[in-house]
Amino acid sequence: MLLAGLLAGRAEAAPLRVGDAVLEPVALDALPGFGDDDLTAALAAFRATCRPDQPQAPVLAEAAPDAPRQDLAAACAAAAAVPSEGAREFFLRRFAAYRVLRPARETPAERRAGFLTGYFEPELDGSPVPTADFTVPALARPDDLVSLEPGETRPGLDPSLRAARREGDALTPYPDRAAIEDGALGPRTRPLVWLRDAVDLLVLQVQGSGRVRLPDGRSVRLAYDGRNGRPYTSVARLIVTGGHLPLEGLTLERWTGWLRAHPAIARDLIRRNASYIFFRLDDGAPETGPRGAAGAPLTAGRSLAVDATLWRYGLPFWLDGALPEPEGGSVPLRRLVIAQDTGSAIVGPARGDLYFGTGARAGATAGLLRDPARFVVLLPKPDAPGAAP
């Protein structure tokens, strides 16, 4: 069930559900750590998602009944007038908290934790033209690519496909990664920059955006601009299941280093990931984060990628888990974050991907986060006329 349906039926006696999960009401201010979190930072991220000048329609992206749309829009409007010291009261007044309970085989739901990973914006070297050192292109979106909205299907297409190729009046499956690498785009192949190798391109595509340093000292940002809609397969997981590296201690640096040391095997493993990402040049302010699927700049530590077929952009989530540190060990992760992005590997109601920022340290932390976490979603309360922020 989509969130729209959940909101439309929240007055019913039956338990609230999203997808295959049950939502259990909880007291937001009683959650461990809620009183200690920097809710001002969460409020700033929420406001960024609400801004009406985003290039996409965030928050209200999916079709939904008018009432739920108004509830979230009302919370957005109220957020603009909230002083920084009023962030805690704002979230308590405007939202109701629900713990996301994952299903079990024996019972309808149980208190199992969800699963949280991390992502970041890599910094890579590249060139505006192909050279002996930069041989692999990052491609612009082809003009025959038709992206499908979450939950949208088209006659004659496999429902699992999230994009299609327009051929006259017909839609056909878009070529997979191997076919694209072998030239299936033909004259629609438009390189934006050239990268060092296929491993750098894979990292860029998995993270969804990145900064590329050019030989003249300039830096350009590549932003996500669609994908071929084919299912995503984790190359890191293929490395582990193939017995090449153990899961324990598997970092981004380690598995990408292994790929470069074994180019023949690497080519086969990478091509087994049929998903292919296209980019555009982003001339936004370099001091801000890349834009997520909601259209808002991502905020390190506060932006969450969610399953967009289930959750609406702009919803706050409380995360309760552990945050690994590159030097070893971990610290508690108890933080309010905002749904601002999505990803092909982010599937299910208790599944998230936390954005960590730009550069090597952000990448080291993001690569270590593959841990259970408890998810609490904050759903907007019905707006009352004249209600205070």
mmCIF file of C-alpha atoms in Angstrom:
data_model
loop_
_atom_site.group_PDB
_atom_site.id
_atom_site.type_symbol
_atom_site.label_atom_id
_atom_site.label_comp_id
_atom_site.label_asym_id
_atom_site.label_seq_id
_atom_site.Cartn_x
_atom_site.Cartn_y
_atom_site.Cartn_z
ATOM 1 C CA MET A 1 0.000 0.000 0.000
ATOM 2 C CA LEU A 2 1.317 3.420 -0.827
ATOM 3 C CA LEU A 3 1.595 6.072 1.851
ATOM 4 C CA ALA A 4 -1.289 7.899 0.219
ATOM 5 C CA GLY A 5 -3.573 4.996 0.984
ATOM 6 C CA LEU A 6 -2.208 4.749 4.495
ATOM 7 C CA LEU A 7 -2.959 8.385 5.227
ATOM 8 C CA ALA A 8 -6.399 8.149 3.696
ATOM 9 C CA GLY A 9 -7.283 5.293 6.048
ATOM 10 C CA ARG A 10 -5.577 6.317 9.259
ATOM 11 C CA ALA A 11 -8.904 6.960 11.012
ATOM 12 C CA GLU A 12 -9.822 3.283 10.644
ATOM 13 C CA ALA A 13 -9.474 0.867 13.553
ATOM 14 C CA ALA A 14 -7.227 -1.534 11.644
ATOM 15 C CA PRO A 15 -3.448 -1.179 12.180
ATOM 16 C CA LEU A 16 -1.734 1.194 9.822
ATOM 17 C CA ARG A 17 0.329 -0.532 7.151
ATOM 18 C CA VAL A 18 2.863 0.484 4.562
ATOM 19 C CA GLY A 19 3.759 -2.238 2.105
ATOM 20 C CA ASP A 20 4.191 -5.358 4.227
ATOM 21 C CA ALA A 21 4.997 -3.462 7.434
ATOM 22 C CA VAL A 22 2.763 -2.559 10.371
ATOM 23 C CA LEU A 23 3.045 0.889 11.965
ATOM 24 C CA GLU A 24 2.842 1.035 15.765
ATOM 25 C CA PRO A 25 2.127 4.424 17.410
ATOM 26 C CA VAL A 26 4.895 5.630 19.730
ATOM 27 C CA ALA A 27 5.476 8.777 21.768
ATOM 28 C CA LEU A 28 7.965 10.867 19.828
ATOM 29 C CA ASP A 29 9.348 12.732 22.829
ATOM 30 C CA ALA A 30 9.870 9.419 24.676
ATOM 31 C CA LEU A 31 12.212 7.976 22.044
ATOM 32 C CA PRO A 32 15.716 7.499 23.506
ATOM 33 C CA GLY A 33 17.933 10.338 22.341
ATOM 34 C CA PHE A 34 15.191 12.529 20.880
ATOM 35 C CA GLY A 35 15.794 15.280 23.423
ATOM 36 C CA ASP A 36 19.526 15.306 22.679
ATOM 37 C CA ASP A 37 19.382 15.468 18.880
ATOM 38 C CA ASP A 38 20.120 18.658 16.919
ATOM 39 C CA LEU A 39 16.561 19.108 15.707
ATOM 40 C CA THR A 40 17.442 22.510 14.249
ATOM 41 C CA ALA A 41 19.516 20.685 11.600
ATOM 42 C CA ALA A 42 16.603 18.348 10.891
ATOM 43 C CA LEU A 43 14.259 21.341 10.549
ATOM 44 C CA ALA A 44 16.633 22.982 8.052
ATOM 45 C CA ALA A 45 16.669 19.812 5.927
ATOM 46 C CA PHE A 46 12.864 19.602 6.123
ATOM 47 C CA ARG A 47 12.545 23.222 4.975
ATOM 48 C CA ALA A 48 14.892 22.578 2.060
ATOM 49 C CA THR A 49 12.611 19.799 0.829
ATOM 50 C CA CYS A 50 9.574 22.066 1.147
ATOM 51 C CA ARG A 51 10.926 24.911 -0.977
ATOM 52 C CA PRO A 52 8.593 25.534 -3.937
ATOM 53 C CA ASP A 53 11.428 26.472 -6.310
ATOM 54 C CA GLN A 54 12.925 22.977 -6.480
ATOM 55 C CA PRO A 55 13.307 21.666 -10.064
ATOM 56 C CA GLN A 56 11.059 18.714 -9.225
ATOM 57 C CA ALA A 57 7.894 18.609 -7.146
ATOM 58 C CA PRO A 58 9.214 17.230 -3.860
ATOM 59 C CA VAL A 59 7.025 16.137 -0.969
ATOM 60 C CA LEU A 60 3.957 15.846 -3.207
ATOM 61 C CA ALA A 61 5.528 13.735 -5.927
ATOM 62 C CA GLU A 62 3.045 10.875 -5.914
ATOM 63 C CA ALA A 63 -0.664 11.002 -6.624
ATOM 64 C CA ALA A 64 -2.573 11.253 -3.354
ATOM 65 C CA PRO A 65 -5.925 12.364 -1.970
ATOM 66 C CA ASP A 66 -6.197 16.068 -1.228
ATOM 67 C CA ALA A 67 -6.284 15.740 2.557
ATOM 68 C CA PRO A 68 -2.876 14.020 3.028
ATOM 69 C CA ARG A 69 -1.357 16.406 0.495
ATOM 70 C CA GLN A 70 -2.694 19.348 2.473
ATOM 71 C CA ASP A 71 -1.442 17.908 5.772
ATOM 72 C CA LEU A 72 2.160 17.724 4.598
ATOM 73 C CA ALA A 73 1.908 21.006 2.712
ATOM 74 C CA ALA A 74 0.554 22.649 5.861
ATOM 75 C CA ALA A 75 3.507 21.349 7.867
ATOM 76 C CA CYS A 76 5.835 22.738 5.198
ATOM 77 C CA ALA A 77 4.144 26.136 5.322
ATOM 78 C CA ALA A 78 4.313 26.208 9.114
ATOM 79 C CA ALA A 79 8.020 25.295 9.121
ATOM 80 C CA ALA A 80 8.932 28.568 7.418
ATOM 81 C CA ALA A 81 7.909 30.565 10.497
ATOM 82 C CA VAL A 82 9.503 28.332 13.150
ATOM 83 C CA PRO A 83 12.497 29.844 14.978
ATOM 84 C CA SER A 84 15.504 27.602 15.460
ATOM 85 C CA GLU A 85 14.732 27.149 19.148
ATOM 86 C CA GLY A 86 11.236 25.964 18.233
ATOM 87 C CA ALA A 87 12.318 22.918 16.175
ATOM 88 C CA ARG A 88 11.462 20.370 18.876
ATOM 89 C CA GLU A 89 7.995 21.796 19.481
ATOM 90 C CA PHE A 90 7.366 21.958 15.727
ATOM 91 C CA PHE A 91 7.969 18.255 15.161
ATOM 92 C CA LEU A 92 5.988 17.298 18.263
ATOM 93 C CA ARG A 93 3.018 19.461 17.270
ATOM 94 C CA ARG A 94 2.898 18.694 13.563
ATOM 95 C CA PHE A 95 3.742 14.977 13.387
ATOM 96 C CA ALA A 96 2.665 11.675 14.895
ATOM 97 C CA ALA A 97 5.334 8.991 15.302
ATOM 98 C CA TYR A 98 4.990 5.335 14.239
ATOM 99 C CA ARG A 99 7.501 2.531 14.650
ATOM 100 C CA VAL A 100 7.940 0.533 11.431
ATOM 101 C CA LEU A 101 7.562 -3.151 12.322
ATOM 102 C CA ARG A 102 8.909 -5.577 9.766
ATOM 103 C CA PRO A 103 6.927 -8.718 8.916
ATOM 104 C CA ALA A 104 7.812 -12.183 10.122
ATOM 105 C CA ARG A 105 6.902 -15.528 8.623
ATOM 106 C CA GLU A 106 5.063 -16.749 11.716
ATOM 107 C CA THR A 107 3.311 -13.556 12.822
ATOM 108 C CA PRO A 108 2.027 -10.436 11.032
ATOM 109 C CA ALA A 109 4.844 -8.282 12.413
ATOM 110 C CA GLU A 110 7.695 -8.398 14.873
ATOM 111 C CA ARG A 111 10.143 -5.957 16.362
ATOM 112 C CA ARG A 112 12.991 -6.714 14.011
ATOM 113 C CA ALA A 113 15.232 -3.857 13.040
ATOM 114 C CA GLY A 114 15.333 -2.525 9.522
ATOM 115 C CA PHE A 115 18.518 -2.162 7.513
ATOM 116 C CA LEU A 116 20.547 1.014 7.029
ATOM 117 C CA THR A 117 23.405 1.683 4.626
ATOM 118 C CA GLY A 118 25.303 4.857 3.721
ATOM 119 C CA TYR A 119 26.211 6.740 0.568
ATOM 120 C CA PHE A 120 28.292 9.781 -0.325
ATOM 121 C CA GLU A 121 29.419 12.080 -3.127
ATOM 122 C CA PRO A 122 32.753 10.816 -4.489
ATOM 123 C CA GLU A 123 35.538 13.062 -5.775
ATOM 124 C CA LEU A 124 37.130 11.634 -8.910
ATOM 125 C CA ASP A 125 39.690 12.686 -11.516
ATOM 126 C CA GLY A 126 38.578 13.094 -15.099
ATOM 127 C CA SER A 127 38.951 14.865 -18.424
ATOM 128 C CA PRO A 128 36.571 16.690 -20.795
ATOM 129 C CA VAL A 129 38.053 14.656 -23.669
ATOM 130 C CA PRO A 130 39.298 11.066 -23.912
ATOM 131 C CA THR A 131 42.997 10.611 -23.208
ATOM 132 C CA ALA A 132 45.358 7.725 -22.492
ATOM 133 C CA ASP A 133 44.620 8.175 -18.763
ATOM 134 C CA PHE A 134 40.857 8.782 -19.011
ATOM 135 C CA THR A 135 39.105 6.257 -21.197
ATOM 136 C CA VAL A 136 35.627 5.602 -19.781
ATOM 137 C CA PRO A 137 32.792 8.088 -20.410
ATOM 138 C CA ALA A 138 30.099 9.212 -17.988
ATOM 139 C CA LEU A 139 27.105 9.601 -20.286
ATOM 140 C CA ALA A 140 24.333 12.161 -20.544
ATOM 141 C CA ARG A 141 20.718 11.054 -20.552
ATOM 142 C CA PRO A 142 19.648 9.869 -24.029
ATOM 143 C CA ASP A 143 16.589 11.573 -25.512
ATOM 144 C CA ASP A 144 14.797 8.255 -26.079
ATOM 145 C CA LEU A 145 14.819 7.291 -22.392
ATOM 146 C CA VAL A 146 11.391 7.315 -20.720
ATOM 147 C CA SER A 147 11.487 7.130 -16.915
ATOM 148 C CA LEU A 148 8.561 5.548 -15.083
ATOM 149 C CA GLU A 149 7.271 6.962 -11.816
ATOM 150 C CA PRO A 150 7.186 4.747 -8.707
ATOM 151 C CA GLY A 151 4.366 2.256 -9.150
ATOM 152 C CA GLU A 152 3.788 3.185 -12.809
ATOM 153 C CA THR A 153 3.568 0.419 -15.416
ATOM 154 C CA ARG A 154 3.124 0.452 -19.183
ATOM 155 C CA PRO A 155 1.347 -2.142 -21.373
ATOM 156 C CA GLY A 156 3.723 -4.709 -22.797
ATOM 157 C CA LEU A 157 6.581 -3.883 -20.410
ATOM 158 C CA ASP A 158 7.780 -6.077 -17.588
ATOM 159 C CA PRO A 159 6.448 -4.419 -14.379
ATOM 160 C CA SER A 160 9.920 -4.724 -12.836
ATOM 161 C CA LEU A 161 11.374 -2.272 -15.379
ATOM 162 C CA ARG A 162 11.556 1.336 -14.200
ATOM 163 C CA ALA A 163 12.328 2.890 -17.589
ATOM 164 C CA ALA A 164 11.791 2.227 -21.277
ATOM 165 C CA ARG A 165 13.041 3.164 -24.717
ATOM 166 C CA ARG A 166 10.736 5.190 -26.954
ATOM 167 C CA GLU A 167 10.724 3.841 -30.498
ATOM 168 C CA GLY A 168 8.130 5.784 -32.450
ATOM 169 C CA ASP A 169 4.838 5.264 -30.636
ATOM 170 C CA ALA A 170 6.033 2.151 -28.837
ATOM 171 C CA LEU A 171 7.966 1.580 -25.613
ATOM 172 C CA THR A 172 10.527 -1.209 -25.427
ATOM 173 C CA PRO A 173 12.936 -2.333 -22.682
ATOM 174 C CA TYR A 174 15.988 -0.099 -22.476
ATOM 175 C CA PRO A 175 19.365 -1.737 -23.193
ATOM 176 C CA ASP A 176 21.212 -3.142 -20.200
ATOM 177 C CA ARG A 177 24.685 -2.127 -19.057
ATOM 178 C CA ALA A 178 26.543 -4.604 -21.254
ATOM 179 C CA ALA A 179 24.623 -3.529 -24.358
ATOM 180 C CA ILE A 180 25.202 0.160 -23.610
ATOM 181 C CA GLU A 181 28.922 -0.461 -23.159
ATOM 182 C CA ASP A 182 28.916 -2.314 -26.484
ATOM 183 C CA GLY A 183 27.422 0.677 -28.315
ATOM 184 C CA ALA A 184 23.644 0.131 -28.164
ATOM 185 C CA LEU A 185 22.981 3.888 -27.811
ATOM 186 C CA GLY A 186 24.573 4.635 -31.163
ATOM 187 C CA PRO A 187 24.486 8.370 -32.000
ATOM 188 C CA ARG A 188 22.721 9.066 -28.704
ATOM 189 C CA THR A 189 25.986 8.367 -26.857
ATOM 190 C CA ARG A 190 26.945 11.751 -25.343
ATOM 191 C CA PRO A 191 29.918 11.748 -22.960
ATOM 192 C CA LEU A 192 29.933 14.520 -20.348
ATOM 193 C CA VAL A 193 33.408 13.725 -18.980
ATOM 194 C CA TRP A 194 35.867 10.876 -19.245
ATOM 195 C CA LEU A 195 36.918 8.939 -16.135
ATOM 196 C CA ARG A 196 39.953 6.844 -15.290
ATOM 197 C CA ASP A 197 38.292 3.426 -15.615
ATOM 198 C CA ALA A 198 35.094 1.398 -15.308
ATOM 199 C CA VAL A 199 35.552 1.140 -11.552
ATOM 200 C CA ASP A 200 35.375 4.919 -11.110
ATOM 201 C CA LEU A 201 32.274 4.986 -13.298
ATOM 202 C CA LEU A 202 30.702 2.231 -11.186
ATOM 203 C CA VAL A 203 31.396 4.167 -7.966
ATOM 204 C CA LEU A 204 29.884 7.309 -9.501
ATOM 205 C CA GLN A 205 26.793 5.403 -10.619
ATOM 206 C CA VAL A 206 26.294 3.585 -7.323
ATOM 207 C CA GLN A 207 26.471 6.864 -5.376
ATOM 208 C CA GLY A 208 24.302 8.693 -7.913
ATOM 209 C CA SER A 209 26.381 11.878 -8.184
ATOM 210 C CA GLY A 210 29.949 13.067 -7.831
ATOM 211 C CA ARG A 211 32.518 15.789 -8.343
ATOM 212 C CA VAL A 212 35.091 15.395 -11.084
ATOM 213 C CA ARG A 213 38.417 17.254 -10.983
ATOM 214 C CA LEU A 214 39.634 18.234 -14.443
ATOM 215 C CA PRO A 215 43.305 18.626 -15.508
ATOM 216 C CA ASP A 216 43.021 22.455 -15.607
ATOM 217 C CA GLY A 217 42.052 22.562 -11.935
ATOM 218 C CA ARG A 218 38.323 23.057 -12.449
ATOM 219 C CA SER A 219 35.813 20.816 -10.752
ATOM 220 C CA VAL A 220 32.429 19.859 -12.169
ATOM 221 C CA ARG A 221 29.560 18.094 -10.468
ATOM 222 C CA LEU A 222 27.693 15.298 -12.192
ATOM 223 C CA ALA A 223 24.128 14.840 -10.986
ATOM 224 C CA TYR A 224 21.835 11.871 -11.453
ATOM 225 C CA ASP A 225 19.649 12.212 -14.555
ATOM 226 C CA GLY A 226 17.887 8.878 -14.893
ATOM 227 C CA ARG A 227 18.689 5.212 -15.343
ATOM 228 C CA ASN A 228 17.906 2.491 -17.805
ATOM 229 C CA GLY A 229 15.420 0.928 -15.397
ATOM 230 C CA ARG A 230 17.073 -2.477 -15.232
ATOM 231 C CA PRO A 231 17.415 -4.257 -11.859
ATOM 232 C CA TYR A 232 20.405 -3.254 -9.741
ATOM 233 C CA THR A 233 22.941 -5.880 -8.666
ATOM 234 C CA SER A 234 25.579 -5.047 -6.063
ATOM 235 C CA VAL A 235 29.035 -5.731 -7.475
ATOM 236 C CA ALA A 236 30.500 -5.708 -3.963
ATOM 237 C CA ARG A 237 28.090 -8.480 -3.039
ATOM 238 C CA LEU A 238 29.093 -10.467 -6.130
ATOM 239 C CA ILE A 239 32.715 -10.189 -5.009
ATOM 240 C CA VAL A 240 31.813 -11.592 -1.591
ATOM 241 C CA THR A 241 29.494 -14.374 -2.815
ATOM 242 C CA GLY A 242 32.101 -15.355 -5.390
ATOM 243 C CA GLY A 243 34.572 -15.984 -2.564
ATOM 244 C CA HIS A 244 36.991 -13.270 -3.684
ATOM 245 C CA LEU A 245 36.833 -11.160 -0.489
ATOM 246 C CA PRO A 246 35.231 -11.663 2.936
ATOM 247 C CA LEU A 247 32.303 -9.502 4.000
ATOM 248 C CA GLU A 248 33.975 -8.603 7.272
ATOM 249 C CA GLY A 249 36.106 -5.516 6.806
ATOM 250 C CA LEU A 250 34.849 -4.935 3.268
ATOM 251 C CA THR A 251 35.336 -1.241 2.547
ATOM 252 C CA LEU A 252 34.858 0.735 -0.647
ATOM 253 C CA GLU A 253 38.620 1.121 -0.988
ATOM 254 C CA ARG A 254 39.166 -2.603 -0.590
ATOM 255 C CA TRP A 255 36.628 -3.899 -3.088
ATOM 256 C CA THR A 256 37.388 -1.256 -5.721
ATOM 257 C CA GLY A 257 41.091 -2.023 -5.297
ATOM 258 C CA TRP A 258 40.355 -5.708 -5.838
ATOM 259 C CA LEU A 259 38.449 -4.918 -9.044
ATOM 260 C CA ARG A 260 41.384 -2.921 -10.410
ATOM 261 C CA ALA A 261 43.779 -5.736 -9.545
ATOM 262 C CA HIS A 262 41.635 -8.273 -11.439
ATOM 263 C CA PRO A 263 40.455 -6.433 -14.573
ATOM 264 C CA ALA A 264 39.200 -9.485 -16.493
ATOM 265 C CA ILE A 265 36.995 -10.717 -13.653
ATOM 266 C CA ALA A 266 36.031 -7.131 -12.845
ATOM 267 C CA ARG A 267 34.629 -6.528 -16.315
ATOM 268 C CA ASP A 268 32.362 -9.560 -16.035
ATOM 269 C CA LEU A 269 31.156 -8.680 -12.521
ATOM 270 C CA ILE A 270 30.435 -5.056 -13.399
ATOM 271 C CA ARG A 271 28.491 -6.040 -16.509
ATOM 272 C CA ARG A 272 26.340 -8.376 -14.396
ATOM 273 C CA ASN A 273 24.888 -5.215 -12.850
ATOM 274 C CA ALA A 274 22.363 -4.470 -15.610
ATOM 275 C CA SER A 275 21.455 -1.068 -14.145
ATOM 276 C CA TYR A 276 23.053 1.947 -15.822
ATOM 277 C CA ILE A 277 22.937 5.566 -14.567
ATOM 278 C CA PHE A 278 23.012 8.701 -16.721
ATOM 279 C CA PHE A 279 24.112 12.155 -15.586
ATOM 280 C CA ARG A 280 23.842 15.864 -16.201
ATOM 281 C CA LEU A 281 26.172 18.712 -15.340
ATOM 282 C CA ASP A 282 24.981 20.453 -12.169
ATOM 283 C CA ASP A 283 25.954 24.102 -11.945
ATOM 284 C CA GLY A 284 24.440 24.560 -8.474
ATOM 285 C CA ALA A 285 26.307 26.167 -5.590
ATOM 286 C CA PRO A 286 29.440 24.080 -4.913
ATOM 287 C CA GLU A 287 29.098 24.544 -1.146
ATOM 288 C CA THR A 288 25.757 22.714 -1.109
ATOM 289 C CA GLY A 289 25.224 19.000 -1.447
ATOM 290 C CA PRO A 290 24.084 17.289 -4.642
ATOM 291 C CA ARG A 291 20.360 17.288 -5.323
ATOM 292 C CA GLY A 292 18.467 14.165 -4.378
ATOM 293 C CA ALA A 293 15.438 12.726 -6.120
ATOM 294 C CA ALA A 294 13.215 15.183 -4.229
ATOM 295 C CA GLY A 295 15.021 18.070 -5.949
ATOM 296 C CA ALA A 296 16.515 19.450 -2.720
ATOM 297 C CA PRO A 297 20.251 19.674 -1.948
ATOM 298 C CA LEU A 298 21.276 16.782 0.278
ATOM 299 C CA THR A 299 22.503 17.500 3.804
ATOM 300 C CA ALA A 300 25.261 15.325 5.258
ATOM 301 C CA GLY A 301 23.893 13.222 8.094
ATOM 302 C CA ARG A 302 20.309 14.436 7.635
ATOM 303 C CA SER A 303 19.223 13.234 4.183
ATOM 304 C CA LEU A 304 17.797 9.745 3.792
ATOM 305 C CA ALA A 305 17.137 7.749 0.639
ATOM 306 C CA VAL A 306 13.949 5.672 0.949
ATOM 307 C CA ASP A 307 11.766 3.410 -1.158
ATOM 308 C CA ALA A 308 9.833 6.022 -3.142
ATOM 309 C CA THR A 309 7.100 3.530 -4.020
ATOM 310 C CA LEU A 310 6.161 3.459 -0.324
ATOM 311 C CA TRP A 311 7.192 6.736 1.283
ATOM 312 C CA ARG A 312 6.658 10.352 0.307
ATOM 313 C CA TYR A 313 9.603 12.724 0.032
ATOM 314 C CA GLY A 314 9.747 15.180 2.904
ATOM 315 C CA LEU A 315 8.691 12.733 5.623
ATOM 316 C CA PRO A 316 10.909 12.785 8.733
ATOM 317 C CA PHE A 317 12.295 9.487 10.053
ATOM 318 C CA TRP A 318 13.877 8.776 13.418
ATOM 319 C CA LEU A 319 16.826 6.376 13.140
ATOM 320 C CA ASP A 320 18.087 4.334 16.084
ATOM 321 C CA GLY A 321 21.175 2.259 15.456
ATOM 322 C CA ALA A 322 24.961 2.414 15.486
ATOM 323 C CA LEU A 323 27.317 4.512 13.380
ATOM 324 C CA PRO A 324 30.673 2.888 12.524
ATOM 325 C CA GLU A 325 33.800 5.027 12.633
ATOM 326 C CA PRO A 326 36.654 4.693 10.094
ATOM 327 C CA GLU A 327 39.192 4.390 12.924
ATOM 328 C CA GLY A 328 37.279 1.461 14.394
ATOM 329 C CA GLY A 329 34.383 0.965 16.760
ATOM 330 C CA SER A 330 31.045 2.722 16.583
ATOM 331 C CA VAL A 331 28.930 5.383 18.262
ATOM 332 C CA PRO A 332 25.164 5.458 18.816
ATOM 333 C CA LEU A 333 23.112 6.769 15.901
ATOM 334 C CA ARG A 334 19.913 8.420 17.165
ATOM 335 C CA ARG A 335 18.916 11.114 14.742
ATOM 336 C CA LEU A 336 15.985 12.723 12.942
ATOM 337 C CA VAL A 337 16.491 12.644 9.162
ATOM 338 C CA ILE A 338 14.401 13.643 6.146
ATOM 339 C CA ALA A 339 13.393 11.496 3.161
ATOM 340 C CA GLN A 340 14.942 13.365 0.226
ATOM 341 C CA ASP A 341 16.242 10.708 -2.131
ATOM 342 C CA THR A 342 15.773 7.168 -3.407
ATOM 343 C CA GLY A 343 17.832 4.410 -4.979
ATOM 344 C CA SER A 344 17.314 1.215 -6.915
ATOM 345 C CA ALA A 345 18.745 -0.861 -4.039
ATOM 346 C CA ILE A 346 16.508 0.796 -1.429
ATOM 347 C CA VAL A 347 13.500 -1.507 -1.303
ATOM 348 C CA GLY A 348 11.029 -1.962 1.527
ATOM 349 C CA PRO A 349 9.482 0.108 4.322
ATOM 350 C CA ALA A 350 12.318 -0.391 6.836
ATOM 351 C CA ARG A 351 15.222 0.234 4.463
ATOM 352 C CA GLY A 352 17.216 3.442 4.182
ATOM 353 C CA ASP A 353 20.446 4.896 2.818
ATOM 354 C CA LEU A 354 21.947 7.767 4.840
ATOM 355 C CA TYR A 355 23.887 10.486 2.992
ATOM 356 C CA PHE A 356 27.275 11.334 4.537
ATOM 357 C CA GLY A 357 28.620 14.177 2.409
ATOM 358 C CA THR A 358 31.506 14.637 -0.050
ATOM 359 C CA GLY A 359 34.976 13.168 -0.190
ATOM 360 C CA ALA A 360 37.112 10.317 1.068
ATOM 361 C CA ARG A 361 36.209 10.422 4.770
ATOM 362 C CA ALA A 362 32.499 10.543 3.989
ATOM 363 C CA GLY A 363 33.037 7.580 1.681
ATOM 364 C CA ALA A 364 34.925 5.626 4.344
ATOM 365 C CA THR A 365 32.088 6.041 6.849
ATOM 366 C CA ALA A 366 29.357 5.389 4.287
ATOM 367 C CA GLY A 367 31.088 2.225 3.124
ATOM 368 C CA LEU A 368 31.192 0.810 6.647
ATOM 369 C CA LEU A 369 27.508 1.338 7.397
ATOM 370 C CA ARG A 370 25.650 -1.905 6.662
ATOM 371 C CA ASP A 371 23.842 -2.428 9.942
ATOM 372 C CA PRO A 372 20.442 -3.040 11.493
ATOM 373 C CA ALA A 373 18.581 0.095 12.572
ATOM 374 C CA ARG A 374 15.143 0.839 13.948
ATOM 375 C CA PHE A 375 12.948 3.148 11.893
ATOM 376 C CA VAL A 376 10.244 5.461 13.220
ATOM 377 C CA VAL A 377 8.313 7.453 10.607
ATOM 378 C CA LEU A 378 6.716 10.817 11.416
ATOM 379 C CA LEU A 379 3.397 11.220 9.609
ATOM 380 C CA PRO A 380 1.832 14.696 9.380
ATOM 381 C CA LYS A 381 -1.155 15.293 11.612
ATOM 382 C CA PRO A 382 -4.343 16.556 9.949
ATOM 383 C CA ASP A 383 -4.080 20.318 9.708
ATOM 384 C CA ALA A 384 -6.496 22.245 11.852
ATOM 385 C CA PRO A 385 -7.620 25.707 10.651
ATOM 386 C CA GLY A 386 -5.723 28.349 12.507
ATOM 387 C CA ALA A 387 -3.322 25.883 14.110
ATOM 388 C CA ALA A 388 -0.091 27.373 15.392
ATOM 389 C CA PRO A 389 3.227 26.236 13.884
#
